């Protein structure tokens, strides 16, 4: 199936099975804002728990924080967001559609990459086992021609971004012959900067009110609390502060479902270190974060690091963790070495000392920061795209969400074979025993086959069926979602079987 079709089906599936709804749908929706339904919220909570516990529980020197969304407006001046949190935008005069100039060029780069991959895949098919991919990539004329186009464009693009050269960005779009996907024309406006922060007024009277911003990242709430946490927790460097919370960005183009939203949630760690050690810590956090992703078992080949074309104004090293979505490799998480930029700026703008006295070297300094920043929603999309599966079976087919059991919204469905003979009561007894440890669902409607399909579509890893034999010997059948195998087990043993498979501890032991 074409990846585009797959993605459309995935979006429809999320709606049909209560994972994600368009915000304000009955009023025709609000663009790039989404609501999470009954299963979506559970999956989202499980993702957040996996992240939070892996940070705060497993690292003795990481503590949590929950700072407010509204903050003093000077914070955003100090952080550089008022002046520099911009995206370069460009309009197509025929379709009147707006695009991010950098994204148009990134898509063009991805096209060259796709052409190379296609050549490689074709050759692989032709030569079979004898295929030497490295040699092919280094010698095939078509691959080399496309690689050169890619490298030249990449170099020009990175330079234009780093020089903040908007004219050159437009020139690249023209030279590459990039057309508007809607009108098909090359009739572009000039490239302009667009600030992504939402603002609102705080205070009730017009002269007494002040302009404040909805935070575009959670990080600044951590920086301005650095001294509070360090002092009250008597934290010793190196240490980290973790936070999960909403962020808001007035994205120019909202695309690809929950990949790019105007209201979203971030999970951020700011890790404070001694100056000069930041690049070592940057490497350490890269390794830790990649392990966290790969522990979920979606295939190592689907992840890669991507170096930034342009470093943000605050960073001296930056890398993205990319996942292979149905629409290509895209960023899920950013890892940045933010130097002492933020704390030094807040020191300057607030007039308060933000220093750490390091007893080991007998020196006082502004700490350096390594940040890991991941979007909850993007992680959600990553998990759900990896899990979505259409399977042809012997007699029919099924759609199954192969969610890691530890993240699945519902862990088990308990089903009486028929709605009589005390089987429903027995099923409820099982739920009453297990509901303290696992999210259980009672399901008695339709045939057993239909019920299994429904639970497969939701991603429930275990179905427990109560039949007449259950009332005699207290055994049930447990059916496993992925293999569809069934086994007869005792009711007393259910908790252990399920507990082992959905244990977050097992996941943590892999980290
Ligand atoms: P992009 O280049 O995609 O705009 P970014 O580099 O600006 O992203 P960061 O500022 O590094 O993103 O934000 C950290 C993380 O927050 C991203 O890796 C992503 O997971 C998430 N994120 C950022 N913007 C959005 C958004 N508009 N919608 C959903 N998640 C987002």
Short mmCIF file of C-alpha atoms in Angstrom, two decimals, residues 17-272:
data_model
loop_
_atom_site.label_atom_id
_atom_site.label_comp_id
_atom_site.label_asym_id
_atom_site.label_seq_id
_atom_site.Cartn_x
_atom_site.Cartn_y
_atom_site.Cartn_z
CA UNK A 17 -11.51 4.07 17.60
CA UNK A 18 -11.50 7.03 19.99
CA UNK A 19 -7.82 7.94 19.82
CA UNK A 20 -7.73 11.41 18.25
CA UNK A 21 -10.48 13.83 17.19
CA UNK A 22 -10.24 17.12 15.33
CA UNK A 23 -10.78 19.94 17.83
CA UNK A 24 -14.17 21.68 17.61
CA UNK A 25 -15.27 19.24 14.95
CA UNK A 26 -18.98 20.09 15.14
CA UNK A 27 -18.00 23.68 14.22
CA UNK A 28 -15.98 22.41 11.24
CA UNK A 29 -12.81 22.12 13.27
CA UNK A 30 -9.96 24.34 14.37
CA UNK A 31 -6.90 23.95 12.21
CA UNK A 32 -3.93 22.09 13.73
CA UNK A 33 -5.60 21.57 17.09
CA UNK A 34 -6.64 18.08 18.20
CA UNK A 35 -8.41 16.37 21.09
CA UNK A 36 -7.52 12.97 22.49
CA UNK A 37 -10.37 10.51 22.95
CA UNK A 38 -10.93 7.77 25.48
CA UNK A 39 -8.10 5.55 24.24
CA UNK A 40 -5.87 8.39 23.08
CA UNK A 41 -5.67 9.92 26.52
CA UNK A 42 -4.62 6.57 28.04
CA UNK A 43 -1.91 6.03 25.44
CA UNK A 44 -0.71 9.59 25.92
CA UNK A 45 -0.57 9.16 29.70
CA UNK A 46 1.40 5.93 29.32
CA UNK A 47 3.92 7.63 27.01
CA UNK A 48 4.30 10.43 29.52
CA UNK A 49 4.80 7.96 32.35
CA UNK A 50 7.44 6.09 30.37
CA UNK A 51 9.32 9.34 29.82
CA UNK A 52 8.81 10.80 33.30
CA UNK A 53 9.81 7.70 35.22
CA UNK A 54 12.79 7.02 32.94
CA UNK A 55 14.02 10.52 33.80
CA UNK A 56 12.98 11.17 37.38
CA UNK A 57 12.79 7.67 38.83
CA UNK A 58 15.87 6.23 37.17
CA UNK A 59 18.21 9.21 37.56
CA UNK A 60 19.04 10.14 41.09
CA UNK A 61 20.14 13.60 39.94
CA UNK A 62 16.99 14.48 37.94
CA UNK A 63 13.97 16.10 39.59
CA UNK A 64 10.63 17.26 38.23
CA UNK A 65 8.91 20.63 37.90
CA UNK A 66 5.51 21.94 36.82
CA UNK A 67 5.80 25.62 35.92
CA UNK A 68 2.97 27.85 34.73
CA UNK A 69 2.21 28.48 31.05
CA UNK A 70 1.97 32.23 31.57
CA UNK A 71 5.24 33.87 32.48
CA UNK A 72 6.65 37.35 32.82
CA UNK A 73 6.88 38.78 29.27
CA UNK A 74 10.51 39.83 29.74
CA UNK A 75 11.43 36.14 29.87
CA UNK A 76 10.71 35.87 26.15
CA UNK A 77 12.73 38.97 25.42
CA UNK A 78 15.67 37.51 27.38
CA UNK A 79 15.39 34.10 25.74
CA UNK A 80 15.49 35.64 22.26
CA UNK A 81 12.02 34.41 21.30
CA UNK A 82 10.51 37.88 20.79
CA UNK A 83 13.22 38.78 18.28
CA UNK A 84 14.27 35.46 16.81
CA UNK A 85 11.60 32.77 17.14
CA UNK A 86 10.68 33.05 13.50
CA UNK A 87 10.07 30.82 10.55
CA UNK A 88 10.67 31.97 6.97
CA UNK A 89 7.34 32.01 5.14
CA UNK A 90 6.51 32.22 1.46
CA UNK A 91 3.15 32.47 -0.33
CA UNK A 92 2.15 31.12 -3.67
CA UNK A 93 0.34 33.95 -5.47
CA UNK A 94 -1.90 31.61 -7.48
CA UNK A 95 -3.13 29.20 -4.84
CA UNK A 96 -2.82 31.80 -2.02
CA UNK A 97 -1.32 28.97 0.04
CA UNK A 98 1.36 29.69 2.59
CA UNK A 99 4.47 27.56 3.11
CA UNK A 100 7.59 27.47 5.19
CA UNK A 101 10.43 28.21 2.77
CA UNK A 102 12.81 25.93 4.70
CA UNK A 103 10.33 23.04 4.59
CA UNK A 104 9.87 23.41 0.81
CA UNK A 105 13.63 23.08 0.42
CA UNK A 106 13.83 20.18 2.90
CA UNK A 107 11.18 18.38 0.86
CA UNK A 108 13.28 18.93 -2.25
CA UNK A 109 16.28 17.39 -0.46
CA UNK A 110 14.10 14.45 0.55
CA UNK A 111 13.18 13.98 -3.14
CA UNK A 112 16.84 13.57 -4.11
CA UNK A 113 17.27 11.12 -1.24
CA UNK A 114 14.22 9.16 -2.37
CA UNK A 115 15.59 8.96 -5.94
CA UNK A 116 18.83 7.49 -4.63
CA UNK A 117 16.98 5.00 -2.42
CA UNK A 118 14.87 3.94 -5.39
CA UNK A 119 17.97 3.22 -7.50
CA UNK A 120 19.46 1.22 -4.64
CA UNK A 121 16.26 -0.77 -4.10
CA UNK A 122 16.02 -1.54 -7.84
CA UNK A 123 19.60 -2.74 -7.99
CA UNK A 124 19.16 -4.78 -4.84
CA UNK A 125 16.27 -6.59 -6.44
CA UNK A 126 18.25 -7.19 -9.65
CA UNK A 127 21.47 -8.48 -8.02
CA UNK A 128 19.98 -10.25 -5.00
CA UNK A 129 22.47 -11.61 -2.48
CA UNK A 130 25.47 -10.56 -4.55
CA UNK A 131 24.54 -6.88 -4.17
CA UNK A 132 27.19 -4.64 -2.66
CA UNK A 133 25.29 -1.53 -1.59
CA UNK A 134 28.33 0.50 -0.57
CA UNK A 135 30.04 -0.06 -3.91
CA UNK A 136 26.84 0.70 -5.81
CA UNK A 137 26.35 3.98 -3.96
CA UNK A 138 29.94 4.98 -4.68
CA UNK A 139 29.99 4.15 -8.37
CA UNK A 140 26.53 4.22 -9.98
CA UNK A 141 26.34 7.33 -12.20
CA UNK A 142 22.65 8.06 -11.48
CA UNK A 143 23.19 7.76 -7.73
CA UNK A 144 26.27 9.96 -7.92
CA UNK A 145 24.43 12.61 -9.97
CA UNK A 146 21.60 12.77 -7.44
CA UNK A 147 24.02 12.72 -4.52
CA UNK A 148 25.81 15.72 -6.02
CA UNK A 149 22.53 17.58 -6.43
CA UNK A 150 21.70 16.75 -2.81
CA UNK A 151 25.09 17.86 -1.47
CA UNK A 152 25.14 21.12 -3.46
CA UNK A 153 21.63 22.03 -2.38
CA UNK A 154 22.29 21.06 1.21
CA UNK A 155 25.38 23.26 1.37
CA UNK A 156 23.61 26.24 -0.18
CA UNK A 157 20.57 25.80 2.05
CA UNK A 158 22.61 25.55 5.27
CA UNK A 159 24.54 28.70 4.34
CA UNK A 160 21.35 30.64 3.57
CA UNK A 161 19.83 29.61 6.92
CA UNK A 162 22.93 30.45 8.88
CA UNK A 163 23.26 33.85 7.18
CA UNK A 164 19.54 34.47 7.67
CA UNK A 165 19.50 35.26 3.95
CA UNK A 166 15.83 35.33 2.96
CA UNK A 167 16.58 36.43 -0.62
CA UNK A 168 18.83 33.43 -1.12
CA UNK A 169 16.12 31.10 0.24
CA UNK A 170 13.75 32.40 -2.42
CA UNK A 171 16.48 32.11 -5.07
CA UNK A 172 17.02 28.46 -4.11
CA UNK A 173 13.29 27.77 -4.45
CA UNK A 174 13.34 29.36 -7.91
CA UNK A 175 16.56 27.68 -9.05
CA UNK A 176 15.33 24.26 -7.95
CA UNK A 177 12.07 24.82 -9.83
CA UNK A 178 10.02 24.06 -6.72
CA UNK A 179 6.31 24.33 -7.51
CA UNK A 180 3.32 24.88 -5.23
CA UNK A 181 1.77 21.46 -4.58
CA UNK A 182 -1.71 22.99 -4.94
CA UNK A 183 -1.50 25.31 -7.97
CA UNK A 184 1.53 23.70 -9.57
CA UNK A 185 2.93 27.17 -10.27
CA UNK A 186 6.23 28.88 -9.45
CA UNK A 187 4.60 32.25 -8.82
CA UNK A 188 6.10 32.93 -5.36
CA UNK A 189 6.14 36.01 -3.11
CA UNK A 190 9.33 37.07 -1.33
CA UNK A 191 10.31 35.17 1.79
CA UNK A 192 9.42 36.94 5.07
CA UNK A 193 10.02 36.19 8.74
CA UNK A 194 7.01 35.19 10.83
CA UNK A 195 7.05 35.10 14.64
CA UNK A 196 5.52 31.91 16.01
CA UNK A 197 4.47 33.11 19.46
CA UNK A 198 0.82 33.56 20.43
CA UNK A 199 0.14 36.55 22.63
CA UNK A 200 -2.74 37.67 24.78
CA UNK A 201 -3.55 40.34 27.36
CA UNK A 202 -3.33 39.83 31.10
CA UNK A 203 -5.34 42.13 33.40
CA UNK A 204 -8.87 43.45 33.03
CA UNK A 205 -8.50 47.14 32.19
CA UNK A 206 -7.10 48.20 28.88
CA UNK A 207 -4.42 50.53 30.30
CA UNK A 208 -3.60 48.27 33.21
CA UNK A 209 -3.15 45.16 31.10
CA UNK A 210 0.05 43.84 29.64
CA UNK A 211 0.88 41.69 26.68
CA UNK A 212 1.91 38.20 27.65
CA UNK A 213 2.79 35.14 25.60
CA UNK A 214 1.67 31.56 25.57
CA UNK A 215 4.95 29.69 26.07
CA UNK A 216 6.37 28.25 22.83
CA UNK A 217 8.55 25.82 24.83
CA UNK A 218 8.50 24.58 28.39
CA UNK A 219 12.25 25.08 28.81
CA UNK A 220 12.15 28.70 29.97
CA UNK A 221 9.96 27.75 32.95
CA UNK A 222 12.81 25.48 34.02
CA UNK A 223 15.53 28.09 33.55
CA UNK A 224 13.77 30.75 35.60
CA UNK A 225 13.30 28.18 38.40
CA UNK A 226 16.87 26.95 38.27
CA UNK A 227 17.89 28.74 41.49
CA UNK A 228 14.68 27.71 43.33
CA UNK A 229 15.17 24.03 42.58
CA UNK A 230 18.93 24.02 43.08
CA UNK A 231 18.67 25.73 46.47
CA UNK A 232 15.54 24.04 47.85
CA UNK A 233 16.68 20.59 46.66
CA UNK A 234 20.35 21.25 47.51
CA UNK A 235 21.14 19.91 44.06
CA UNK A 236 24.74 19.37 43.02
CA UNK A 237 25.89 19.85 39.46
CA UNK A 238 25.51 17.85 37.26
CA UNK A 239 21.75 17.64 37.75
CA UNK A 240 18.62 17.89 35.66
CA UNK A 241 15.09 19.29 35.84
CA UNK A 242 12.36 17.49 33.91
CA UNK A 243 9.03 18.95 32.91
CA UNK A 244 6.00 17.91 30.88
CA UNK A 245 3.60 20.59 29.72
CA UNK A 246 1.74 22.38 26.98
CA UNK A 247 3.45 24.64 24.46
CA UNK A 248 1.94 26.82 21.75
CA UNK A 249 3.26 27.82 18.34
CA UNK A 250 1.45 29.65 15.61
CA UNK A 251 2.80 27.27 12.96
CA UNK A 252 2.65 28.65 9.44
CA UNK A 253 1.68 25.39 7.88
CA UNK A 254 0.02 22.79 9.98
CA UNK A 255 0.31 19.46 8.27
CA UNK A 256 0.41 15.76 8.81
CA UNK A 257 -2.17 15.39 11.53
CA UNK A 258 -0.70 15.64 15.03
CA UNK A 259 2.85 15.95 13.70
CA UNK A 260 2.70 19.74 13.64
CA UNK A 261 0.11 21.32 15.92
CA UNK A 262 -0.52 24.81 17.21
CA UNK A 263 -1.14 23.55 20.75
CA UNK A 264 0.98 20.58 21.76
CA UNK A 265 2.76 19.03 24.68
CA UNK A 266 6.47 18.75 25.33
CA UNK A 267 8.59 16.58 27.62
CA UNK A 268 11.79 18.43 28.31
CA UNK A 269 14.87 17.83 30.38
CA UNK A 270 17.33 20.63 31.09
CA UNK A 271 20.54 19.13 32.42
CA UNK A 272 22.92 21.57 34.15
#
